PDB file of C-alpha atoms in Angstrom:
ATOM      1  CA  MET C1221     106.260  98.208  82.311  1.00 53.00           C
ATOM      2  CA  PHE C1222     103.469  99.907  80.869  1.00 59.00           C
ATOM      3  CA  ALA C1223     100.934  99.280  83.567  1.00 61.00           C
ATOM      4  CA  GLY C1224     103.505 101.179  85.455  1.00 62.00           C
ATOM      5  CA  LEU C1225     104.459 104.254  82.770  1.00 60.00           C
ATOM      6  CA  PHE C1226     100.737 104.308  83.360  1.00 66.00           C
ATOM      7  CA  PHE C1227     100.064 104.786  87.343  1.00 67.00           C
ATOM      8  CA  GLY C1228     103.527 106.817  87.434  1.00 66.00           C
ATOM      9  CA  THR C1229     101.662 109.245  84.516  1.00 64.00           C
ATOM     10  CA  ALA C1230      98.881 109.506  86.946  1.00 69.00           C
ATOM     11  CA  MET C1231     100.038 109.763  90.273  1.00 67.00           C
ATOM     12  CA  ALA C1232     102.112 112.500  88.576  1.00 65.00           C
ATOM     13  CA  ALA C1233      99.634 113.762  86.710  1.00 64.00           C
ATOM     14  CA  HIS C1234      97.507 114.262  90.530  1.00 65.00           C
ATOM     15  CA  ALA C1235     101.366 114.890  92.268  1.00 65.00           C
ATOM     16  CA  ALA C1236     100.788 118.809  89.638  1.00 62.00           C
ATOM     17  CA  GLY C1237      97.062 118.326  89.524  1.00 61.00           C
ATOM     18  CA  THR C1238      97.157 119.653  93.588  1.00 64.00           C
ATOM     19  CA  GLY C1239      99.853 121.809  93.867  1.00 64.00           C
ATOM     20  CA  ARG C1240     102.245 119.628  95.717  1.00 64.00           C
ATOM     21  CA  ALA C1241     104.667 119.409  93.222  1.00 66.00           C
ATOM     22  CA  SER C1242     105.357 121.814  89.929  1.00 70.00           C
ATOM     23  CA  VAL C1243     105.975 120.123  86.351  1.00 70.00           C
ATOM     24  CA  GLY C1244     109.281 118.706  86.645  1.00 73.00           C
ATOM     25  CA  GLU C1245     108.481 117.999  90.018  1.00 74.00           C
ATOM     26  CA  ALA C1246     105.486 115.238  88.983  1.00 70.00           C
ATOM     27  CA  ALA C1247     107.045 114.377  85.787  1.00 71.00           C
ATOM     28  CA  LEU C1248     110.772 113.858  87.787  1.00 73.00           C
ATOM     29  CA  LEU C1249     108.069 111.265  90.655  1.00 71.00           C
ATOM     30  CA  GLY C1250     106.237 109.593  87.348  1.00 71.00           C
ATOM     31  CA  LEU C1251     109.117 108.988  85.685  1.00 71.00           C
ATOM     32  CA  ALA C1252     110.549 107.330  89.143  1.00 74.00           C
ATOM     33  CA  LEU C1253     107.140 106.041  90.365  1.00 71.00           C
ATOM     34  CA  GLY C1254     106.037 104.289  87.041  1.00 72.00           C
ATOM     35  CA  THR C1255     109.210 102.742  86.433  1.00 72.00           C
ATOM     36  CA  GLY C1256     109.437 100.926  90.102  1.00 72.00           C
ATOM     37  CA  PHE C1257     105.470  99.786  89.094  1.00 70.00           C
ATOM     38  CA  GLY C1258     106.162  98.329  86.052  1.00 71.00           C
ATOM     39  CA  LEU C1259     109.675  96.680  87.329  1.00 69.00           C
ATOM     40  CA  LEU C1260     107.490  95.740  89.831  1.00 66.00           C
ATOM     41  CA  LEU C1261     104.588  94.341  88.137  1.00 64.00           C
ATOM     42  CA  GLY C1262     106.463  93.067  85.382  1.00 65.00           C
ATOM     43  CA  HIS C1263     108.726  90.788  87.552  1.00 58.00           C
ATOM     44  CA  SER C1264     105.530  89.675  89.945  1.00 55.00           C
ATOM     45  CA  PHE C1265     103.294  88.774  86.736  1.00 52.00           C
ATOM     46  CA  PRO C1266     105.067  87.340  84.113  1.00 50.00           C
ATOM     47  CA  CYS C1267     102.780  86.790  81.546  1.00 43.00           C
ATOM     48  CA  GLN C1268     102.471  83.575  79.619  1.00 35.00           C
ATOM     49  CA  ASN C1269     103.098  83.169  75.895  1.00 35.00           C
ATOM     50  CA  ARG C1270     102.258  82.706  73.374  1.00 32.00           C
ATOM     51  CA  SER C1271     102.279  78.659  72.850  1.00 35.00           C
ATOM     52  CA  GLY C1272     100.151  79.222  76.636  1.00 38.00           C
ATOM     53  CA  ALA C1273     103.717  78.436  78.490  1.00 39.00           C
ATOM     54  CA  VAL C1274     103.469  78.752  82.239  1.00 43.00           C
ATOM     55  CA  ALA C1275     106.276  81.490  82.440  1.00 47.00           C
ATOM     56  CA  GLY C1276     106.829  82.409  79.331  1.00 49.00           C
ATOM     57  CA  ARG C1277     109.740  79.862  79.653  1.00 60.00           C
ATOM     58  CA  PHE C1278     108.973  76.739  77.370  1.00 66.00           C
ATOM     59  CA  PRO C1279     109.638  76.305  73.522  1.00 69.00           C
ATOM     60  CA  ALA C1280     107.670  77.191  70.639  1.00 73.00           C
ATOM     61  CA  GLY C1281     105.033  75.551  70.298  1.00 76.00           C
ATOM     62  CA  THR C1282     104.831  73.347  73.452  1.00 79.00           C
ATOM     63  CA  ASP C1283     101.833  71.418  74.533  1.00 83.00           C
ATOM     64  CA  PRO C1284     100.189  73.834  76.873  1.00 85.00           C
ATOM     65  CA  ASP C1285     100.133  70.921  79.462  1.00 88.00           C
ATOM     66  CA  GLN C1286     102.892  69.403  78.608  1.00 87.00           C
ATOM     67  CA  ALA C1287     104.581  72.828  79.740  1.00 86.00           C
ATOM     68  CA  VAL C1288     102.452  72.800  83.284  1.00 89.00           C
ATOM     69  CA  ARG C1289     103.940  68.979  84.060  1.00 91.00           C
ATOM     70  CA  ALA C1290     107.676  70.057  83.172  1.00 90.00           C
ATOM     71  CA  TYR C1291     106.919  73.180  85.661  1.00 88.00           C
ATOM     72  CA  GLU C1292     105.746  70.103  88.302  1.00 91.00           C
ATOM     73  CA  LEU C1293     108.671  68.697  87.638  1.00 92.00           C
ATOM     74  CA  LEU C1294     111.216  71.743  87.944  1.00 90.00           C
ATOM     75  CA  LEU C1295     108.920  72.158  91.509  1.00 89.00           C
ATOM     76  CA  LEU C1296     109.717  68.715  93.122  1.00 90.00           C
ATOM     77  CA  GLY C1297     113.537  69.096  91.108  1.00 90.00           C
ATOM     78  CA  ARG C1298     113.186  65.869  89.903  1.00 90.00           C
ATOM     79  CA  PRO C1299     112.531  63.900  86.288  1.00 92.00           C
ATOM     80  CA  GLY C1300     109.418  61.723  85.519  1.00 92.00           C
ATOM     81  CA  GLU C1301     108.545  59.463  83.622  1.00 92.00           C
ATOM     82  CA  ASP C1302     107.655  60.691  79.705  1.00 91.00           C
ATOM     83  CA  PRO C1303     110.422  62.303  78.318  1.00 90.00           C
ATOM     84  CA  ALA C1304     109.314  64.879  76.257  1.00 88.00           C
ATOM     85  CA  THR C1305     108.386  66.395  79.313  1.00 91.00           C
ATOM     86  CA  ASN C1306     111.801  65.874  81.684  1.00 91.00           C
ATOM     87  CA  GLU C1307     113.320  67.579  77.721  1.00 90.00           C
ATOM     88  CA  THR C1308     110.855  70.497  78.465  1.00 90.00           C
ATOM     89  CA  ALA C1309     111.929  70.432  81.902  1.00 90.00           C
ATOM     90  CA  ARG C1310     116.294  70.375  80.532  1.00 92.00           C
ATOM     91  CA  ALA C1311     115.024  73.626  78.179  1.00 89.00           C
ATOM     92  CA  GLN C1312     113.107  75.135  81.198  1.00 88.00           C
ATOM     93  CA  ALA C1313     116.104  74.839  84.243  1.00 90.00           C
ATOM     94  CA  GLU C1314     118.776  75.404  81.031  1.00 89.00           C
ATOM     95  CA  GLN C1315     117.292  78.916  80.484  1.00 86.00           C
ATOM     96  CA  ILE C1316     116.265  79.427  83.988  1.00 84.00           C
ATOM     97  CA  LEU C1317     120.755  78.707  84.976  1.00 85.00           C
ATOM     98  CA  ALA C1318     121.638  81.163  82.262  1.00 83.00           C
ATOM     99  CA  SER C1319     119.617  84.204  82.890  1.00 77.00           C
ATOM    100  CA  ARG C1320     121.794  86.496  84.188  1.00 72.00           C
ATOM    101  CA  SER C1321     119.158  88.626  86.114  1.00 68.00           C
ATOM    102  CA  GLY C1322     118.071  87.403  88.963  1.00 67.00           C
ATOM    103  CA  ALA C1323     118.528  88.857  93.139  1.00 68.00           C
ATOM    104  CA  TRP C1324     122.194  90.864  92.759  1.00 75.00           C
ATOM    105  CA  LEU C1325     118.818  92.701  89.731  1.00 77.00           C
ATOM    106  CA  THR C1326     115.853  93.040  91.248  1.00 80.00           C
ATOM    107  CA  VAL C1327     116.600  93.596  95.239  1.00 84.00           C
ATOM    108  CA  PRO C1328     118.440  96.789  94.578  1.00 86.00           C
ATOM    109  CA  LEU C1329     115.995  97.969  92.409  1.00 84.00           C
ATOM    110  CA  PHE C1330     112.884  97.804  94.764  1.00 84.00           C
ATOM    111  CA  LEU C1331     114.766  99.207  97.799  1.00 89.00           C
ATOM    112  CA  LEU C1332     116.162 101.754  95.681  1.00 89.00           C
ATOM    113  CA  PHE C1333     112.438 102.274  93.957  1.00 86.00           C
ATOM    114  CA  ALA C1334     111.646 102.286  98.425  1.00 88.00           C
ATOM    115  CA  ALA C1335     113.441 104.433  99.760  1.00 91.00           C
ATOM    116  CA  VAL C1336     112.425 107.118  96.737  1.00 88.00           C
ATOM    117  CA  SER C1337     108.569 106.358  98.052  1.00 84.00           C
ATOM    118  CA  ALA C1338     110.079 106.810 101.862  1.00 89.00           C
ATOM    119  CA  GLY C1339     112.009 109.914 100.439  1.00 88.00           C
ATOM    120  CA  VAL C1340     108.539 111.122  98.769  1.00 85.00           C
ATOM    121  CA  ALA C1341     106.262 110.007 101.616  1.00 84.00           C
ATOM    122  CA  VAL C1342     108.842 111.759 104.736  1.00 88.00           C
ATOM    123  CA  ARG C1343     108.138 114.945 102.001  1.00 86.00           C
ATOM    124  CA  MET C1344     105.025 115.057 101.356  1.00 81.00           C
ATOM    125  CA  HIS C1345     104.650 114.591 105.596  1.00 83.00           C
ATOM    126  CA  LEU C1346     106.727 117.580 106.540  1.00 86.00           C
ATOM    127  CA  ASP C1347     104.829 119.841 103.303  1.00 84.00           C
ATOM    128  CA  ALA C1348     101.694 118.386 104.956  1.00 82.00           C
ATOM    129  CA  ALA C1349     100.095 117.093 102.107  1.00 74.00           C
ATOM    130  CA  PRO C1350      96.473 114.994 103.135  1.00 75.00           C
ATOM    131  CA  ALA C1351      97.210 112.109 105.154  1.00 73.00           C
ATOM    132  CA  PHE C1352      95.686 109.920 101.804  1.00 70.00           C
ATOM    133  CA  SER C1353      99.419 110.829  99.425  1.00 72.00           C
ATOM    134  CA  VAL C1354     101.516 110.145 102.288  1.00 77.00           C
ATOM    135  CA  SER C1355     100.077 106.521 103.153  1.00 79.00           C
ATOM    136  CA  SER C1356      99.946 106.188  99.885  1.00 79.00           C
ATOM    137  CA  PHE C1357     103.687 105.853  98.892  1.00 79.00           C
ATOM    138  CA  ALA C1358     104.087 104.630 102.919  1.00 84.00           C
ATOM    139  CA  VAL C1359     102.199 101.659 101.591  1.00 84.00           C
ATOM    140  CA  MET C1360     104.349 102.038  97.971  1.00 83.00           C
ATOM    141  CA  CYS C1361     107.592 101.968 100.082  1.00 86.00           C
ATOM    142  CA  VAL C1362     106.191  98.718 102.207  1.00 88.00           C
ATOM    143  CA  LEU C1363     105.809  96.849  99.198  1.00 86.00           C
ATOM    144  CA  LEU C1364     108.253  97.003  97.877  1.00 85.00           C
ATOM    145  CA  VAL C1365     110.609  96.099 100.812  1.00 89.00           C
ATOM    146  CA  VAL C1366     108.050  92.999 101.058  1.00 89.00           C
ATOM    147  CA  ALA C1367     108.758  92.351  96.980  1.00 85.00           C
ATOM    148  CA  ALA C1368     113.083  92.676  97.563  1.00 85.00           C
ATOM    149  CA  ALA C1369     112.483  90.677 100.621  1.00 88.00           C
ATOM    150  CA  VAL C1370     110.215  87.454  99.357  1.00 87.00           C
ATOM    151  CA  SER C1371     112.540  88.143  95.460  1.00 84.00           C
ATOM    152  CA  ALA C1372     115.590  87.079  96.634  1.00 84.00           C
ATOM    153  CA  PRO C1373     114.769  83.117  97.842  1.00 87.00           C
ATOM    154  CA  LEU C1374     112.308  82.252  94.931  1.00 85.00           C
ATOM    155  CA  ASN C1375     115.008  82.862  92.726  1.00 85.00           C
ATOM    156  CA  ALA C1376     117.455  80.708  95.286  1.00 87.00           C
ATOM    157  CA  GLY C1377     114.714  78.310  95.160  1.00 89.00           C
ATOM    158  CA  ALA C1378     113.896  78.141  91.504  1.00 87.00           C
ATOM    159  CA  ARG C1379     118.000  78.063  91.115  1.00 89.00           C
ATOM    160  CA  ARG C1380     118.464  75.384  92.943  1.00 92.00           C
ATOM    161  CA  ARG C1381     115.667  73.237  92.014  1.00 93.00           C
ATOM    162  CA  SER C1382     117.074  73.734  88.182  1.00 92.00           C
ATOM    163  CA  HIS C1383     120.648  72.567  89.224  1.00 93.00           C
ATOM    164  CA  GLU C1384     119.027  69.312  91.186  1.00 94.00           C
ATOM    165  CA  PHE C1385     116.346  68.697  88.317  1.00 94.00           C
ATOM    166  CA  LEU C1386     119.746  68.151  86.444  1.00 94.00           C
ATOM    167  CA  LYS C1387     121.260  67.119  88.011  1.00 95.00           C
ATOM    168  CA  ALA C1388     118.613  63.977  88.203  1.00 93.00           C
ATOM    169  CA  MET C1389     118.647  64.208  84.966  1.00 92.00           C
ATOM    170  CA  GLU C1390     122.420  63.538  84.505  1.00 92.00           C
ATOM    171  CA  ALA C1391     122.152  60.755  86.819  1.00 91.00           C
ATOM    172  CA  ARG C1392     119.148  58.594  84.988  1.00 87.00           C
ATOM    173  CA  ASP C1393     120.757  59.371  81.817  1.00 83.00           C
ATOM    174  CA  GLY C1394     124.619  58.030  82.487  1.00 79.00           C
ATOM    175  CA  GLN C1395     122.429  54.941  84.705  1.00 69.00           C
ATOM    176  CA  GLY C1396     120.214  54.245  81.047  1.00 57.00           C
TER     177      GLY C1396
END
């Protein structure tokens, strides 16, 4: 999020410095773009936690190699042979399914910021702004629409595989 705010501040300073926007417009532009870019970075590039866990969703103290194996099991949607790795994968699957955020939140936010970027690009074009400035907002608009289109299926796939993994674990536990 901080990288996004930095980006927004840089964009606002550029807009104010070129005389294309008033200080108020530049501040609003910086806040909007910074928040949008921060959300995009936060959604696209999840950070690792202190245990070295992939995507920061594993219990604290999890061995990084075990975390990678558990993540691979979740990608397959079925348990493996190691009970400790299965439990780590079960914990992650439960966290994914319990998460309240998802496509219902990210898709509208991406589309909102895409609309803002498109509006800024059109306004700058009508004001005869330099082509680079207009095209940078147009490219940002396209990238945000692509992010919206990609985030929903990725989220749905992760939830589906987590559900399949938990069902397979229940079936395995019922047999044993």
